[in-house]
PDB file of C-alpha atoms in Angstrom:
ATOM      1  CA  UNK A 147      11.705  10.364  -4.353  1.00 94.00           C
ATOM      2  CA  UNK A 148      10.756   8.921  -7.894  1.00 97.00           C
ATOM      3  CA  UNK A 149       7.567  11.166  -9.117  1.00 97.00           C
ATOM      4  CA  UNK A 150       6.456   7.597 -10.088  1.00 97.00           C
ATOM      5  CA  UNK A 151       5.272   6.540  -6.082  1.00 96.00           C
ATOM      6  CA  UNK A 152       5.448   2.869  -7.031  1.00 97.00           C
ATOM      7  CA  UNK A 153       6.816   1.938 -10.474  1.00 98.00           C
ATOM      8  CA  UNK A 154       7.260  -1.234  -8.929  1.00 98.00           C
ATOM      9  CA  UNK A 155      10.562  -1.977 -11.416  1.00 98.00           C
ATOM     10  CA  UNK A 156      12.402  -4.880  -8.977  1.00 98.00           C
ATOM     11  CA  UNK A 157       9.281  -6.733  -8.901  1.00 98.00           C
ATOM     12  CA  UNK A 158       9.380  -8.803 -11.857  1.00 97.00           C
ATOM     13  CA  UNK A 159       5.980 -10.666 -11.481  1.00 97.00           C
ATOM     14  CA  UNK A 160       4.001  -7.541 -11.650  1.00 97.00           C
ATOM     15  CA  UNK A 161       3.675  -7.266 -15.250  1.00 96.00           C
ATOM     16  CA  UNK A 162       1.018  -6.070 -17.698  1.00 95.00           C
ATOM     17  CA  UNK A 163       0.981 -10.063 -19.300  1.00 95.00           C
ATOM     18  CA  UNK A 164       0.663 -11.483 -15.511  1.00 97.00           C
ATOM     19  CA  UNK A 165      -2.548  -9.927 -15.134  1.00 96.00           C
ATOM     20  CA  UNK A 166      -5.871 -11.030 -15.436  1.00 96.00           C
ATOM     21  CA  UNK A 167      -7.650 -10.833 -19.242  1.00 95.00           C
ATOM     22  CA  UNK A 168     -10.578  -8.708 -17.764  1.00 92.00           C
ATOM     23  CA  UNK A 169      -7.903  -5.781 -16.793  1.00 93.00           C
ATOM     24  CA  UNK A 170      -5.909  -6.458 -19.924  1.00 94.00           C
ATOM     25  CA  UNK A 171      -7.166  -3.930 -21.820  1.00 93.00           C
ATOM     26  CA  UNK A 172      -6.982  -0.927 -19.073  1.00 91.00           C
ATOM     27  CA  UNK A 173      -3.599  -2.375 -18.205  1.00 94.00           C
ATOM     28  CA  UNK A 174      -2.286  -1.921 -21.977  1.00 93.00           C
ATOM     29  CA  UNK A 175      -3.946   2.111 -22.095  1.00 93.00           C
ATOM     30  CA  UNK A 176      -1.841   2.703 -18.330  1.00 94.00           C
ATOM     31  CA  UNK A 177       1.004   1.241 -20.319  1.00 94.00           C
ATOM     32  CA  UNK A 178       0.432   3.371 -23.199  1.00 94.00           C
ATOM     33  CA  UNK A 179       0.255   6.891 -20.891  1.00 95.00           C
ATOM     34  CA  UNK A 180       3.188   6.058 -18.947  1.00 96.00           C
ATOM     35  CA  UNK A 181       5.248   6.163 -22.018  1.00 95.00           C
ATOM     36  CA  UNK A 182       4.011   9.521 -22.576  1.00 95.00           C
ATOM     37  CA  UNK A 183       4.930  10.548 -19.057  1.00 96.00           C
ATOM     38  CA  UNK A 184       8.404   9.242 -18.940  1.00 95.00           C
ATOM     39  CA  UNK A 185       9.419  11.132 -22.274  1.00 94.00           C
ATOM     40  CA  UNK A 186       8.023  14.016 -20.341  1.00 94.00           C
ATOM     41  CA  UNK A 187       9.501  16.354 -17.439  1.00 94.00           C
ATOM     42  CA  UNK A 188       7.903  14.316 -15.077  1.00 95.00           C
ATOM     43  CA  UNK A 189       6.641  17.083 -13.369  1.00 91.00           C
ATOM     44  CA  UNK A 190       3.253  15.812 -11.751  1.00 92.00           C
ATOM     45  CA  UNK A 191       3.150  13.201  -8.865  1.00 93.00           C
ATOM     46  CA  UNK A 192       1.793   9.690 -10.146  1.00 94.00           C
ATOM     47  CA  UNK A 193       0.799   7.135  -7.888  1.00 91.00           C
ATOM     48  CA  UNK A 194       1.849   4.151 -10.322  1.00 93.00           C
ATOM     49  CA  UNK A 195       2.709   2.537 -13.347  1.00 95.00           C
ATOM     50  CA  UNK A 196       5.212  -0.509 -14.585  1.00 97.00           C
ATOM     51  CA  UNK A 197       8.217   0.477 -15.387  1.00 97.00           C
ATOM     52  CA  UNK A 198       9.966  -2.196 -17.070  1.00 97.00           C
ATOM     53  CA  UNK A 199      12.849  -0.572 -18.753  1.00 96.00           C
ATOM     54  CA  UNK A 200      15.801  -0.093 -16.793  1.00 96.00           C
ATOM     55  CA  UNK A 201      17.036   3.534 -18.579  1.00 96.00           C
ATOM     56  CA  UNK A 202      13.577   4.567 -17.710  1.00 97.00           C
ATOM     57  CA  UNK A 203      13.645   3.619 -14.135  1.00 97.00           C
ATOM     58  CA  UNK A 204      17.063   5.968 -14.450  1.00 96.00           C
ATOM     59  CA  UNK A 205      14.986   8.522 -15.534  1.00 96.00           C
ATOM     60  CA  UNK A 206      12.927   8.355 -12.791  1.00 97.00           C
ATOM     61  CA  UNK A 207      16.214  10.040 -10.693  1.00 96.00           C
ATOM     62  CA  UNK A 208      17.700  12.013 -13.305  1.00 93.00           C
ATOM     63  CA  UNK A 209      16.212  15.984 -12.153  1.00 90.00           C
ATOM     64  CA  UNK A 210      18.096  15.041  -8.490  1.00 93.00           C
ATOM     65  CA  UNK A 211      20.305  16.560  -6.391  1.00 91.00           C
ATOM     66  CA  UNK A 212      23.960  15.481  -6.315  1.00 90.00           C
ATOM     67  CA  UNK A 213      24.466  13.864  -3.132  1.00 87.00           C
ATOM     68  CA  UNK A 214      20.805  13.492  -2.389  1.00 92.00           C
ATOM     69  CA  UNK A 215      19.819  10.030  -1.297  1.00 94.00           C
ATOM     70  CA  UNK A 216      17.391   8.576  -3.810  1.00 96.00           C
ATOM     71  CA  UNK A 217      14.064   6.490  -3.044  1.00 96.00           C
ATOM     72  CA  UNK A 218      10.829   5.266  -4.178  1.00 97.00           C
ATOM     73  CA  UNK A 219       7.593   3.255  -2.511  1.00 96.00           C
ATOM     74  CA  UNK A 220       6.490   0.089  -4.173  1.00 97.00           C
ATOM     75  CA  UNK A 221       4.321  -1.556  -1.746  1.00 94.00           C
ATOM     76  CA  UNK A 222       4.318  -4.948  -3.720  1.00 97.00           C
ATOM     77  CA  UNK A 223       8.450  -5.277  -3.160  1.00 98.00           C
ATOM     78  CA  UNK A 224       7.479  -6.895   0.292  1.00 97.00           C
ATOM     79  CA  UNK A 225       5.495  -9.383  -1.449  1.00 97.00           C
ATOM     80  CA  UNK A 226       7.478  -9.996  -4.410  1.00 98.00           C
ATOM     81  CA  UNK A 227       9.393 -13.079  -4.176  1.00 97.00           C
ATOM     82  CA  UNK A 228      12.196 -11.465  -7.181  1.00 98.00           C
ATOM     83  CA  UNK A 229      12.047  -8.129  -5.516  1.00 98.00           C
ATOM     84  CA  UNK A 230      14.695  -8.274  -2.665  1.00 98.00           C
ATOM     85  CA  UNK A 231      17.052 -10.079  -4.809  1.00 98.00           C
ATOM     86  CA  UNK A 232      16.615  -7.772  -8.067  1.00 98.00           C
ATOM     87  CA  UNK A 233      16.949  -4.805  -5.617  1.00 98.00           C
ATOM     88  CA  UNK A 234      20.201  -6.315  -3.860  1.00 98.00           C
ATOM     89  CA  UNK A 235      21.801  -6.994  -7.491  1.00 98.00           C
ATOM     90  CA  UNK A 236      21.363  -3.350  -8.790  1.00 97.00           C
ATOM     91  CA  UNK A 237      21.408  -1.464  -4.898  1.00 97.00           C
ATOM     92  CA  UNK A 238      23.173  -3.803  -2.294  1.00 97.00           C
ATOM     93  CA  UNK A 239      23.518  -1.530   0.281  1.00 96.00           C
ATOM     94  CA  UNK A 240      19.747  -0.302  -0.024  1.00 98.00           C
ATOM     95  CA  UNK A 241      18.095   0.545   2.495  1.00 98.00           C
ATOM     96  CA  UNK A 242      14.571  -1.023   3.418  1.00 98.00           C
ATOM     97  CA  UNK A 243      12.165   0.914   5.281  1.00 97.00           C
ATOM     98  CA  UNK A 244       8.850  -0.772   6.072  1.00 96.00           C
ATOM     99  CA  UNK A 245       5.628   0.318   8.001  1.00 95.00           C
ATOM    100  CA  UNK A 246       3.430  -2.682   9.474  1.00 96.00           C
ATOM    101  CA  UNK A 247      -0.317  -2.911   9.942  1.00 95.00           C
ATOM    102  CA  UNK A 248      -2.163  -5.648  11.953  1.00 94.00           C
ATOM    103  CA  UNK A 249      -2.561  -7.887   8.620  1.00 95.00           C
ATOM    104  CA  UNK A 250      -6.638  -7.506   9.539  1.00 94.00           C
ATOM    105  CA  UNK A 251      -6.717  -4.191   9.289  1.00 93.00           C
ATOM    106  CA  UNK A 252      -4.422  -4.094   6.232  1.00 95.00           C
ATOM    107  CA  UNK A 253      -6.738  -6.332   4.815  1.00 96.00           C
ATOM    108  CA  UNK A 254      -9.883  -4.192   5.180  1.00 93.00           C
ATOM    109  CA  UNK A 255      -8.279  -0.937   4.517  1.00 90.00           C
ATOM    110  CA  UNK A 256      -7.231  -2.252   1.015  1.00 92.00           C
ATOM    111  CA  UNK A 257     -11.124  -3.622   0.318  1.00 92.00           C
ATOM    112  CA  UNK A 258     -12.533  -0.086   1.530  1.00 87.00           C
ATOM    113  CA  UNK A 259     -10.337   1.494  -0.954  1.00 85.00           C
ATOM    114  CA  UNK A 260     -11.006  -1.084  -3.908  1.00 87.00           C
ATOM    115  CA  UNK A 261     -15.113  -0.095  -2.622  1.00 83.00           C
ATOM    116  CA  UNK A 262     -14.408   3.572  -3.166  1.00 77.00           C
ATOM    117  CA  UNK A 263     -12.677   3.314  -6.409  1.00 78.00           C
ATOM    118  CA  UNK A 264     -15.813   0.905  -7.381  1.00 78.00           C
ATOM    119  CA  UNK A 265     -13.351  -1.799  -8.315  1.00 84.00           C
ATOM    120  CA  UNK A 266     -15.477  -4.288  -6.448  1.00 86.00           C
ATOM    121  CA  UNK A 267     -19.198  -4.133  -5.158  1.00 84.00           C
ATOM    122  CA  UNK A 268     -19.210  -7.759  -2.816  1.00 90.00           C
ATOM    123  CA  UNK A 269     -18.650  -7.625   1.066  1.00 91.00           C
ATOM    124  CA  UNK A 270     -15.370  -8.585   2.528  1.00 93.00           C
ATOM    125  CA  UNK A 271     -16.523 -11.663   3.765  1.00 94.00           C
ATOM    126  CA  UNK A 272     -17.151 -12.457  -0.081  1.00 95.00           C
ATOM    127  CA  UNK A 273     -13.906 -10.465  -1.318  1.00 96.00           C
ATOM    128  CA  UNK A 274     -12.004 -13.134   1.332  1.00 96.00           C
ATOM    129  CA  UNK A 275     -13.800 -16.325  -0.369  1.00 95.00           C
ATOM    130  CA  UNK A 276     -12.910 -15.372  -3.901  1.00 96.00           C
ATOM    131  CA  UNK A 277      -9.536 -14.659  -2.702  1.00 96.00           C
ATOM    132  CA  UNK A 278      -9.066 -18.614  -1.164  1.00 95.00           C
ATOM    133  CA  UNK A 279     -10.944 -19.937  -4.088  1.00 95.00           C
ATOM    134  CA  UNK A 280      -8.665 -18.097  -6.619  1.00 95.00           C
ATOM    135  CA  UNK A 281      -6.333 -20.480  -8.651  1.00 94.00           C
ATOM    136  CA  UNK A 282      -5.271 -18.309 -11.829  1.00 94.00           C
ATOM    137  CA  UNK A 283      -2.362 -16.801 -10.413  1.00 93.00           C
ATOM    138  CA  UNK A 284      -2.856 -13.423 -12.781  1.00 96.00           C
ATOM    139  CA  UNK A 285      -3.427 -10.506 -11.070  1.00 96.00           C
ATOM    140  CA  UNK A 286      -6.577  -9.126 -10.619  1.00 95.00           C
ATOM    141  CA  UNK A 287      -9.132  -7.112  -7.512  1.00 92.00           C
ATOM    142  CA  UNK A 288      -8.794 -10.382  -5.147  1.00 94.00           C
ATOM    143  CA  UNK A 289      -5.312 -11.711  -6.169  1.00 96.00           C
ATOM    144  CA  UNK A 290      -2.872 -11.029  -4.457  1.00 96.00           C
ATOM    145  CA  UNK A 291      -5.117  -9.998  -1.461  1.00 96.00           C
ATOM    146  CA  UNK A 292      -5.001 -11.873   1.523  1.00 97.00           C
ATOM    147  CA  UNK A 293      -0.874 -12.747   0.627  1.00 97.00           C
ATOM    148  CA  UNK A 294       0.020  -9.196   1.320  1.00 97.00           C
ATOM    149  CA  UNK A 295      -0.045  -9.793   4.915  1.00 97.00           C
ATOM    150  CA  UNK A 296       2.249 -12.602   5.055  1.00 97.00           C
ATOM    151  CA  UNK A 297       4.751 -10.442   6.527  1.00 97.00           C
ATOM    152  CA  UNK A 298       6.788 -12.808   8.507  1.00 96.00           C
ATOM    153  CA  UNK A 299       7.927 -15.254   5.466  1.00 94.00           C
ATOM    154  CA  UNK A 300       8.036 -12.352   3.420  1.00 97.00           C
ATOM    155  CA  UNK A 301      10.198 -10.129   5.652  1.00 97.00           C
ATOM    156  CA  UNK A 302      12.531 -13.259   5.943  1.00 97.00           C
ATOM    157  CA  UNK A 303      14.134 -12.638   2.532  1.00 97.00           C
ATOM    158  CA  UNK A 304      14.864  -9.180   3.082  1.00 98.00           C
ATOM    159  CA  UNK A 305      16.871  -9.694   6.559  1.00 97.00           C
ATOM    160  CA  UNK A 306      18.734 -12.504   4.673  1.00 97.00           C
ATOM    161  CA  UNK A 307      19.642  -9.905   1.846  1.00 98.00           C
ATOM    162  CA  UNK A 308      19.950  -6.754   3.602  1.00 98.00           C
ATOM    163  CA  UNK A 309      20.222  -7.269   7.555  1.00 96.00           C
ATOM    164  CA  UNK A 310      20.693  -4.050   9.453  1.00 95.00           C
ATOM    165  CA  UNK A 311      19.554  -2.199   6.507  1.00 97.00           C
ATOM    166  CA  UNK A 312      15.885  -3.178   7.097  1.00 97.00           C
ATOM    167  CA  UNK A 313      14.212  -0.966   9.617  1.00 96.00           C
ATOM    168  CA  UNK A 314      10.517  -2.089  10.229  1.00 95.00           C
ATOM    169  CA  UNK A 315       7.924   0.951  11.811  1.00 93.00           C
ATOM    170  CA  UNK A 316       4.834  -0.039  12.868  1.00 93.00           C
ATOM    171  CA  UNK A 317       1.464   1.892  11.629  1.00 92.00           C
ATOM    172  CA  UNK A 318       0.469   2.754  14.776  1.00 89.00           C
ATOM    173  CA  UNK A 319       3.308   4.322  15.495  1.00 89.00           C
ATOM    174  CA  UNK A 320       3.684   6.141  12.331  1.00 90.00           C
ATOM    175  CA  UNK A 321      -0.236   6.996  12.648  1.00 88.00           C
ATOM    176  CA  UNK A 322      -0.554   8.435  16.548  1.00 89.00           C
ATOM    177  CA  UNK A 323       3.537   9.875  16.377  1.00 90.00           C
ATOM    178  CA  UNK A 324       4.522  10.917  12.770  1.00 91.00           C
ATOM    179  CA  UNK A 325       7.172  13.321  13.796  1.00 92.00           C
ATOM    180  CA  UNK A 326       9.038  11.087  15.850  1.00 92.00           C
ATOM    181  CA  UNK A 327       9.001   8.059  13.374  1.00 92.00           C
ATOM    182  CA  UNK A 328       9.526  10.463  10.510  1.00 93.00           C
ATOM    183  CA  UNK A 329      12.846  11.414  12.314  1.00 93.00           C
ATOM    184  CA  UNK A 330      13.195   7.898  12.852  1.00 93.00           C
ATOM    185  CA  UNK A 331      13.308   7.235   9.791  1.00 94.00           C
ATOM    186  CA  UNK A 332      15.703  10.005   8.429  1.00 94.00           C
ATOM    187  CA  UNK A 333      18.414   8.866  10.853  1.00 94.00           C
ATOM    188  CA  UNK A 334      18.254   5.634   9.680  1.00 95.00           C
ATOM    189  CA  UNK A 335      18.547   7.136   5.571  1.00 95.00           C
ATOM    190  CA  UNK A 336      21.357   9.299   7.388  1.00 93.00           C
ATOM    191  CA  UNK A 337      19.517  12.537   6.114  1.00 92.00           C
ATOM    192  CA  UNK A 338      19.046  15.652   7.524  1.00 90.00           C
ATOM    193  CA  UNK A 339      15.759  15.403   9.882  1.00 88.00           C
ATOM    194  CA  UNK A 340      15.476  19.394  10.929  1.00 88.00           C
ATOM    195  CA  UNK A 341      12.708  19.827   8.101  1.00 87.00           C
ATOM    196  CA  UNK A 342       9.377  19.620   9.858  1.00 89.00           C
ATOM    197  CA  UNK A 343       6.804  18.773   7.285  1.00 89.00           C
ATOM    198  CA  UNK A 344       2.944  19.998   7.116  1.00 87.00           C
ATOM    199  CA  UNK A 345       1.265  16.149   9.531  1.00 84.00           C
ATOM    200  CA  UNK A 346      -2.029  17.504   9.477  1.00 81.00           C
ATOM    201  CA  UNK A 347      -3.004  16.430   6.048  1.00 79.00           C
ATOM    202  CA  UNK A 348      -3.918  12.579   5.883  1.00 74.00           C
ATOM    203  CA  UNK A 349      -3.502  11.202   2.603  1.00 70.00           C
ATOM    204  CA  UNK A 350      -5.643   8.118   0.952  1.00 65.00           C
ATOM    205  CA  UNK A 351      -8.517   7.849   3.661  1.00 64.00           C
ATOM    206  CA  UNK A 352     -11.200   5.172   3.380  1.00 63.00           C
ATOM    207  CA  UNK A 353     -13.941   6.534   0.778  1.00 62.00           C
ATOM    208  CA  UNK A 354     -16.404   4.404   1.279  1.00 61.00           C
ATOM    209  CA  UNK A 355     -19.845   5.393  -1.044  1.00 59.00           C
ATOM    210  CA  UNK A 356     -23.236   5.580  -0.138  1.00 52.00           C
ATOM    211  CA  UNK A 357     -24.254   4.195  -3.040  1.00 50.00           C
ATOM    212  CA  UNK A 358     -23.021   1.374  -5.456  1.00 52.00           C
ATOM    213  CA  UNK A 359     -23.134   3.518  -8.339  1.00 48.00           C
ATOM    214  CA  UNK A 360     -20.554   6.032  -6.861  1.00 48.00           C
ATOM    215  CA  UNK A 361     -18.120   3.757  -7.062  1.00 46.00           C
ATOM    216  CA  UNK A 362     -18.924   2.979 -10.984  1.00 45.00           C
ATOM    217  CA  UNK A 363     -18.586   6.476 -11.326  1.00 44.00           C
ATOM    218  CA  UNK A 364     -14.970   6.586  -9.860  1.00 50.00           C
ATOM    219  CA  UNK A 365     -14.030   3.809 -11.769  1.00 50.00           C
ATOM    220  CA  UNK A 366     -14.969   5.518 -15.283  1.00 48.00           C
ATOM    221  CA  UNK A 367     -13.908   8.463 -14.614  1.00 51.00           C
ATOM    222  CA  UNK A 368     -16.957  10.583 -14.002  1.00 50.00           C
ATOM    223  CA  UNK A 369     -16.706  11.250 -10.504  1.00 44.00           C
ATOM    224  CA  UNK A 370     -13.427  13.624 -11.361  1.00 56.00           C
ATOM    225  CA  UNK A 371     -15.084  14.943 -14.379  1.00 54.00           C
ATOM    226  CA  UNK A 372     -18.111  16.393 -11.945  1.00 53.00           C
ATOM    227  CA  UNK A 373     -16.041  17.265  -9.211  1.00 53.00           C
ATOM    228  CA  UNK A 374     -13.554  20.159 -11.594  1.00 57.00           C
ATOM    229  CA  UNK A 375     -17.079  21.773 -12.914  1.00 57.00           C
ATOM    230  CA  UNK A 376     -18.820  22.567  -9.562  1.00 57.00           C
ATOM    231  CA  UNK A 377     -18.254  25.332  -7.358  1.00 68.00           C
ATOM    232  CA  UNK A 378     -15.635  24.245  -4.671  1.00 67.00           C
ATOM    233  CA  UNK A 379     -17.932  25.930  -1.877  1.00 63.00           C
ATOM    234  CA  UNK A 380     -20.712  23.474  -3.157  1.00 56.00           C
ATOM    235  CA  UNK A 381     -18.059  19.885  -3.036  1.00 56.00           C
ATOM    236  CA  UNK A 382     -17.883  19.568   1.023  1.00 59.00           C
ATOM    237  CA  UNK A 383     -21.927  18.938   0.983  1.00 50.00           C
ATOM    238  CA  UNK A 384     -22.412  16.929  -2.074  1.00 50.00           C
ATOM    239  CA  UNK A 385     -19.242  14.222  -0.776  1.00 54.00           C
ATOM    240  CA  UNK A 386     -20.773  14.087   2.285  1.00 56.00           C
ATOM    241  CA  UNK A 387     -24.030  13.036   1.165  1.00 49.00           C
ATOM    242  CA  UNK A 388     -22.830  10.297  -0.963  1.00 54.00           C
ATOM    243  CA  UNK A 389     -19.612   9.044   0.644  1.00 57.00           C
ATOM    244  CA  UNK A 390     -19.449   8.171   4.752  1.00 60.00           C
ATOM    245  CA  UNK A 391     -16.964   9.726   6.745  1.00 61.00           C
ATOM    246  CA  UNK A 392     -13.708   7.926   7.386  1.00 54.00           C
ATOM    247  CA  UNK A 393     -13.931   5.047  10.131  1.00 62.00           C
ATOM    248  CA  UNK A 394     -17.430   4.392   9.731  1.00 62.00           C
ATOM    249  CA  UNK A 395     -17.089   1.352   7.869  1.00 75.00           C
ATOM    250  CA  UNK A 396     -15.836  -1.608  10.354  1.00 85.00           C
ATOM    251  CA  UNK A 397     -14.294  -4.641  10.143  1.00 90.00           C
ATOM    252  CA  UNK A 398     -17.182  -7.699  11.237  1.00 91.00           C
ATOM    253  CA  UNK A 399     -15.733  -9.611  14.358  1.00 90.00           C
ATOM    254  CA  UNK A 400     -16.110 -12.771  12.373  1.00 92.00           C
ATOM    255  CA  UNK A 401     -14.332 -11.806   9.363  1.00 93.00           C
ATOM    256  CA  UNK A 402     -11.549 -10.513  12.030  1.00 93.00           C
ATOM    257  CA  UNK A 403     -11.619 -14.125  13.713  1.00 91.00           C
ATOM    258  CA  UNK A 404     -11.034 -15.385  10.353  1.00 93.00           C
ATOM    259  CA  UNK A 405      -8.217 -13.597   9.275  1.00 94.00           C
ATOM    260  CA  UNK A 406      -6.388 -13.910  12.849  1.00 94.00           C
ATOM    261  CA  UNK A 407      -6.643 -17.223  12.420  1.00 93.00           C
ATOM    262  CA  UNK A 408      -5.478 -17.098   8.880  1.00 95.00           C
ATOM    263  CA  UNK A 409      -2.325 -15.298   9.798  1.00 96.00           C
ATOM    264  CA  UNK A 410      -1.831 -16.686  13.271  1.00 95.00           C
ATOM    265  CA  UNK A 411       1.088 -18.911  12.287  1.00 96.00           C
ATOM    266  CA  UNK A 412       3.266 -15.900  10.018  1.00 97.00           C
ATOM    267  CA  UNK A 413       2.559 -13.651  13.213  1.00 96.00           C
ATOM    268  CA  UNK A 414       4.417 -16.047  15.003  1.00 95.00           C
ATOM    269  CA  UNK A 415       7.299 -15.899  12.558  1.00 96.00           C
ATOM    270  CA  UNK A 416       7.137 -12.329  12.415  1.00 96.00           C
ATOM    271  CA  UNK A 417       7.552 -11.641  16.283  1.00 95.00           C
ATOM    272  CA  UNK A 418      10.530 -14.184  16.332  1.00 95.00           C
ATOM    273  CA  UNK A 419      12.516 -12.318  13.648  1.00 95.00           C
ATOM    274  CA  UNK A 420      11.785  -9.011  15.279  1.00 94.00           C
ATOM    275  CA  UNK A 421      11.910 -10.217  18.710  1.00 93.00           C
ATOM    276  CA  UNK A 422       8.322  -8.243  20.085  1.00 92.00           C
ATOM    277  CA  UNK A 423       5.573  -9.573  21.181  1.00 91.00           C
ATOM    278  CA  UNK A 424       2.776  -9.325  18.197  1.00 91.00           C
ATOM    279  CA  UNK A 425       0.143 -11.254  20.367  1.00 89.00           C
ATOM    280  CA  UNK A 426      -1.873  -8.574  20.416  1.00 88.00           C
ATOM    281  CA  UNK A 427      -2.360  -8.352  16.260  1.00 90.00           C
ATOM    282  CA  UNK A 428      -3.954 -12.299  17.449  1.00 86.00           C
ATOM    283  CA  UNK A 429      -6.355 -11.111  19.807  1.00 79.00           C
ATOM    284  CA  UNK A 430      -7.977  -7.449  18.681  1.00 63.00           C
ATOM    285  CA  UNK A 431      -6.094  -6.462  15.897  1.00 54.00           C
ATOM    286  CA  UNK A 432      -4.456  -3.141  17.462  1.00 51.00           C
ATOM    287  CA  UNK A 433      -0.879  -2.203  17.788  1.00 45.00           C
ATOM    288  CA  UNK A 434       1.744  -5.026  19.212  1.00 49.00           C
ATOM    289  CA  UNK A 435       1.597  -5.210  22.634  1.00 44.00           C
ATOM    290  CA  UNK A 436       5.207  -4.139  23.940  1.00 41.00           C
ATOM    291  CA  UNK A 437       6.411  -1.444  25.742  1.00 45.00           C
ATOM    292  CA  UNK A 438       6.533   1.725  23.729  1.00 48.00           C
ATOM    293  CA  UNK A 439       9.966   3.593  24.190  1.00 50.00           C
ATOM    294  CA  UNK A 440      11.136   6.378  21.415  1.00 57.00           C
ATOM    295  CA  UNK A 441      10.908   5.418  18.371  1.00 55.00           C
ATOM    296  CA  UNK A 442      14.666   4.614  17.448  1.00 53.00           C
TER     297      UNK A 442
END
């Protein structure tokens, strides 16, 4: 996998000029460090960064394996309209592996994680409104937003690109049986799946803070600073007086209602071209509502 989790390269839209001008200037410093990392060895995980070059996306693959089968996780290639075709010029016979969540839920879990990284400090319900009243088109905290879960008229282009070589996993799934649907997924990569990796660590849980000005820390930087100078026996107490546990924070019913409604027509789509019925992502939100065989 690229060290670079999403460098986002086939997405031609997401670049540092497309954004908004109040992230322009932290945009241009994240463009300015990842130059310095990809000179580097690349030896330390990042989550993201642009890359725009295509000998530096190379790069990216260079330290692997011969015959290893080579990957990467942009989460903005499903919404990219340039994405699936970029990817089927340069890869054709990619393959697309995609995990689904009730478009709701997506929808709140990516708010709660702009809260905890103090990138925003409005409710959802007003995160939602300046996401419909957004016109710019540059990228910024609400934009793209609610468009992420258009997965039915997104999905579309990859099936017309790629056919069998999209396999869709539901979170769910992935969520209450990661062994099976890791499997899953390594027969469909045709890679070895005998490797049982470590499933009790979850990665990138809701963070929500106590306080507003937790989140301001995060965002500057401080937070990280305070948390490498105190005693490690000392960090379990402090977090949990100033962030809530994981699944406190919940979605309003009416701000659900909304966003069913919002999505109630791409659901449709999304069940035809996948032939399941997703009724259930229009009534509470949970997993699709379909007998659950092996995951295959």
């Amino acid at each position: 996998m690229s060290p670079i989790k999403a460098p986002c390269f086939f997405a031609s839209e997401v670049r540092v000029q497309n954004f908004a001008p109040a992230l322009q200037k932290q945009m241009a410093a994240d463009a300015e460090n990842l130059k310095g990392y990809l000179a580097g060895p690349m030896r330390e995980k990042r989550s993201g960064g642009i890359v725009v070059n295509e000998d530096d996306y190379h790069r990216l693959f260079a330290a692997s394996e011969e015959g290893a089968v080579l990957g990467e996780a942009s989460d903005c290639y499903l919404w990219s309209p340039s994405a699936p075709g970029r990817i089927a010029a340069s890869i054709p016979n990619a393959k697309i592996v995609l995990i689904l969540r009730s478009p709701p839920d997506r929808a709140f879990s990516q708010y709660l994680d702009l809260l905890g990284m103090g990138q925003v400090s409005w409710s959802f319900c007003e995160h939602i409104r300046r996401n419909l009243n957004y016109t710019s088109g540059k990228f910024c905290d609400h934009y793209p937003f609610l468009e992420y879960g258009l997965y039915g008229s997104q999905l579309q282009r990859y099936f017309a690109l790629f056919g069998s070589n999209v396999r869709t996993i539901f979170y769910e799934d992935f969520r209450d049986r990661p062994l099976e649907a890791y499997r899953s997924i390594c027969g469909f990569l045709g890679v070895r799946n005998d490797f049982t990796p470590d499933m009790g660590r979850r990665y990138r849980e809701s963070q929500v803070p106590r306080m507003q000005s937790i989140g301001w820390l995060r965002r500057i930087g401080l937070w990280r600073s305070a948390a490498a100078v105190m005693p490690s026996a000392l960090r379990p107490f402090f977090r949990s007086l100033l962030i809530r546990k994981p699944g406190v924070a919940q979605i309003d019913p009416a701000d659900r209602a909304f966003l069913v409604d919002h999505y109630r027509e791409d659901v449709r789509t999304l069940s035809g071209l996948l032939g399941l019925d997703l009724d259930a992502w229009l009534e509470h939100g949970y997993a699709p509502r379909y007998e659950r065989p092996a995951i295959t």
